[in-house]
């Protein structure tokens, strides 16, 4: 588990460990993509996207929350990069894309959700 946003060694170790090994830490790893500009996010996001459908329950919890920046970054850097994950989260993405909350609209989460659905 990364200790800070620059802990690339830990991020790379998580990627190398693969899904079965990182599953117990999935929620905490998703926290590291809250800001898509963090160095660890650049390492973790593609690996998390590659997990596909098994990651859906963890992403679903974020999408049900109120952290719009996290939603935006998670959809753009993880969900939209995985057709399998996008399919698994289609109901949530459609709700955000077509019936966004005022804060999802203000933070343009609806736009990134629509883009994910259109891929």
Tab-separated table of C-alpha atoms in Angstrom:
chain	number	residue	atom	x	y	z
A	1	UNK	CA	0.000	0.000	0.000
A	2	UNK	CA	1.459	3.387	-0.944
A	3	UNK	CA	2.387	5.582	1.998
A	4	UNK	CA	2.058	8.810	0.027
A	5	UNK	CA	1.297	10.024	-3.490
A	6	UNK	CA	4.945	9.602	-4.505
A	7	UNK	CA	5.384	6.018	-3.252
A	8	UNK	CA	5.860	4.471	-6.684
A	9	UNK	CA	7.673	1.438	-5.305
A	10	UNK	CA	4.592	0.391	-3.311
A	11	UNK	CA	2.275	1.186	-6.216
A	12	UNK	CA	4.373	-0.942	-8.564
A	13	UNK	CA	4.493	-3.749	-6.000
A	14	UNK	CA	0.680	-3.726	-5.839
A	15	UNK	CA	0.478	-3.872	-9.625
A	16	UNK	CA	2.917	-6.781	-9.747
A	17	UNK	CA	1.038	-8.651	-7.021
A	18	UNK	CA	-2.104	-8.735	-9.159
A	19	UNK	CA	-5.807	-8.940	-8.356
A	20	UNK	CA	-6.120	-11.865	-5.985
A	21	UNK	CA	-3.386	-10.442	-3.773
A	22	UNK	CA	-4.645	-6.839	-3.788
A	23	UNK	CA	-8.356	-7.638	-3.471
A	24	UNK	CA	-8.389	-7.091	0.332
A	25	UNK	CA	-6.894	-3.633	-0.272
A	26	UNK	CA	-9.068	-2.670	-3.257
A	27	UNK	CA	-10.939	0.138	-1.480
A	28	UNK	CA	-7.745	1.686	-0.174
A	29	UNK	CA	-6.064	1.402	-3.583
A	30	UNK	CA	-9.001	3.223	-5.188
A	31	UNK	CA	-8.319	6.104	-2.812
A	32	UNK	CA	-5.027	6.631	-4.618
A	33	UNK	CA	-6.846	7.583	-7.826
A	34	UNK	CA	-8.784	10.388	-6.130
A	35	UNK	CA	-6.424	12.783	-7.893
A	36	UNK	CA	-5.499	11.634	-11.392
A	37	UNK	CA	-2.327	13.761	-11.254
A	38	UNK	CA	-0.761	11.890	-8.349
A	39	UNK	CA	2.208	9.783	-9.478
A	40	UNK	CA	0.776	6.658	-7.807
A	41	UNK	CA	-2.530	7.186	-9.648
A	42	UNK	CA	-0.703	7.013	-12.967
A	43	UNK	CA	0.654	3.584	-11.974
A	44	UNK	CA	-2.443	2.183	-10.264
A	45	UNK	CA	-5.248	3.345	-12.580
A	46	UNK	CA	-4.322	1.148	-15.579
A	47	UNK	CA	-3.801	-1.881	-13.337
A	48	UNK	CA	-7.132	-1.340	-11.609
A	49	UNK	CA	-8.859	-0.949	-14.976
A	50	UNK	CA	-7.342	-4.263	-16.059
A	51	UNK	CA	-9.050	-6.011	-13.126
A	52	UNK	CA	-12.381	-5.397	-14.835
A	53	UNK	CA	-15.708	-6.595	-13.407
A	54	UNK	CA	-14.364	-7.884	-10.053
A	55	UNK	CA	-13.566	-4.272	-9.144
A	56	UNK	CA	-17.165	-3.124	-9.738
A	57	UNK	CA	-18.465	-3.483	-6.151
A	58	UNK	CA	-15.663	-1.264	-4.851
A	59	UNK	CA	-16.155	1.374	-7.563
A	60	UNK	CA	-19.925	1.266	-7.011
A	61	UNK	CA	-19.402	2.465	-3.417
A	62	UNK	CA	-17.456	5.484	-4.635
A	63	UNK	CA	-20.068	6.287	-7.278
A	64	UNK	CA	-22.774	6.194	-4.603
A	65	UNK	CA	-20.861	8.701	-2.480
A	66	UNK	CA	-20.584	12.470	-2.587
A	67	UNK	CA	-16.943	12.987	-3.571
A	68	UNK	CA	-17.498	14.268	-7.103
A	69	UNK	CA	-13.818	14.784	-7.882
A	70	UNK	CA	-13.076	11.181	-6.949
A	71	UNK	CA	-15.988	9.999	-9.103
A	72	UNK	CA	-14.763	12.061	-12.038
A	73	UNK	CA	-11.207	10.752	-11.793
A	74	UNK	CA	-12.269	7.175	-11.126
A	75	UNK	CA	-14.606	7.068	-14.110
A	76	UNK	CA	-12.105	8.740	-16.420
A	77	UNK	CA	-8.962	6.851	-15.449
A	78	UNK	CA	-10.272	3.429	-14.431
A	79	UNK	CA	-13.860	2.715	-15.492
A	80	UNK	CA	-13.668	4.199	-18.996
A	81	UNK	CA	-10.494	2.227	-19.653
A	82	UNK	CA	-12.252	-1.119	-19.106
A	83	UNK	CA	-15.165	-2.194	-21.276
A	84	UNK	CA	-15.902	-4.964	-18.765
A	85	UNK	CA	-16.037	-2.531	-15.850
A	86	UNK	CA	-18.104	-0.043	-17.842
A	87	UNK	CA	-20.621	-2.794	-18.644
A	88	UNK	CA	-20.787	-3.919	-15.025
A	89	UNK	CA	-21.412	-0.337	-13.871
A	90	UNK	CA	-23.779	0.646	-16.700
A	91	UNK	CA	-26.790	1.390	-14.401
A	92	UNK	CA	-24.711	3.673	-12.183
A	93	UNK	CA	-23.055	5.387	-15.151
A	94	UNK	CA	-26.412	5.928	-16.868
A	95	UNK	CA	-27.865	7.458	-13.698
A	96	UNK	CA	-24.913	9.834	-13.402
A	97	UNK	CA	-24.874	10.635	-17.136
A	98	UNK	CA	-28.590	11.274	-17.598
A	99	UNK	CA	-29.913	12.093	-14.117
A	100	UNK	CA	-26.964	13.698	-12.295
A	101	UNK	CA	-27.211	15.327	-8.926
A	102	UNK	CA	-26.612	19.088	-8.949
A	103	UNK	CA	-23.065	18.554	-7.663
A	104	UNK	CA	-22.339	15.841	-10.273
A	105	UNK	CA	-23.502	18.290	-12.941
A	106	UNK	CA	-21.432	21.144	-11.488
A	107	UNK	CA	-18.280	18.997	-11.383
A	108	UNK	CA	-18.995	17.572	-14.869
A	109	UNK	CA	-19.098	13.993	-13.618
A	110	UNK	CA	-22.092	13.520	-15.920
A	111	UNK	CA	-19.893	14.340	-18.925
A	112	UNK	CA	-17.205	11.792	-18.104
A	113	UNK	CA	-19.906	9.178	-17.389
A	114	UNK	CA	-21.445	9.807	-20.827
A	115	UNK	CA	-18.037	9.520	-22.449
A	116	UNK	CA	-17.439	6.181	-20.724
A	117	UNK	CA	-20.796	4.878	-21.936
A	118	UNK	CA	-20.110	5.993	-25.514
A	119	UNK	CA	-16.874	4.053	-25.846
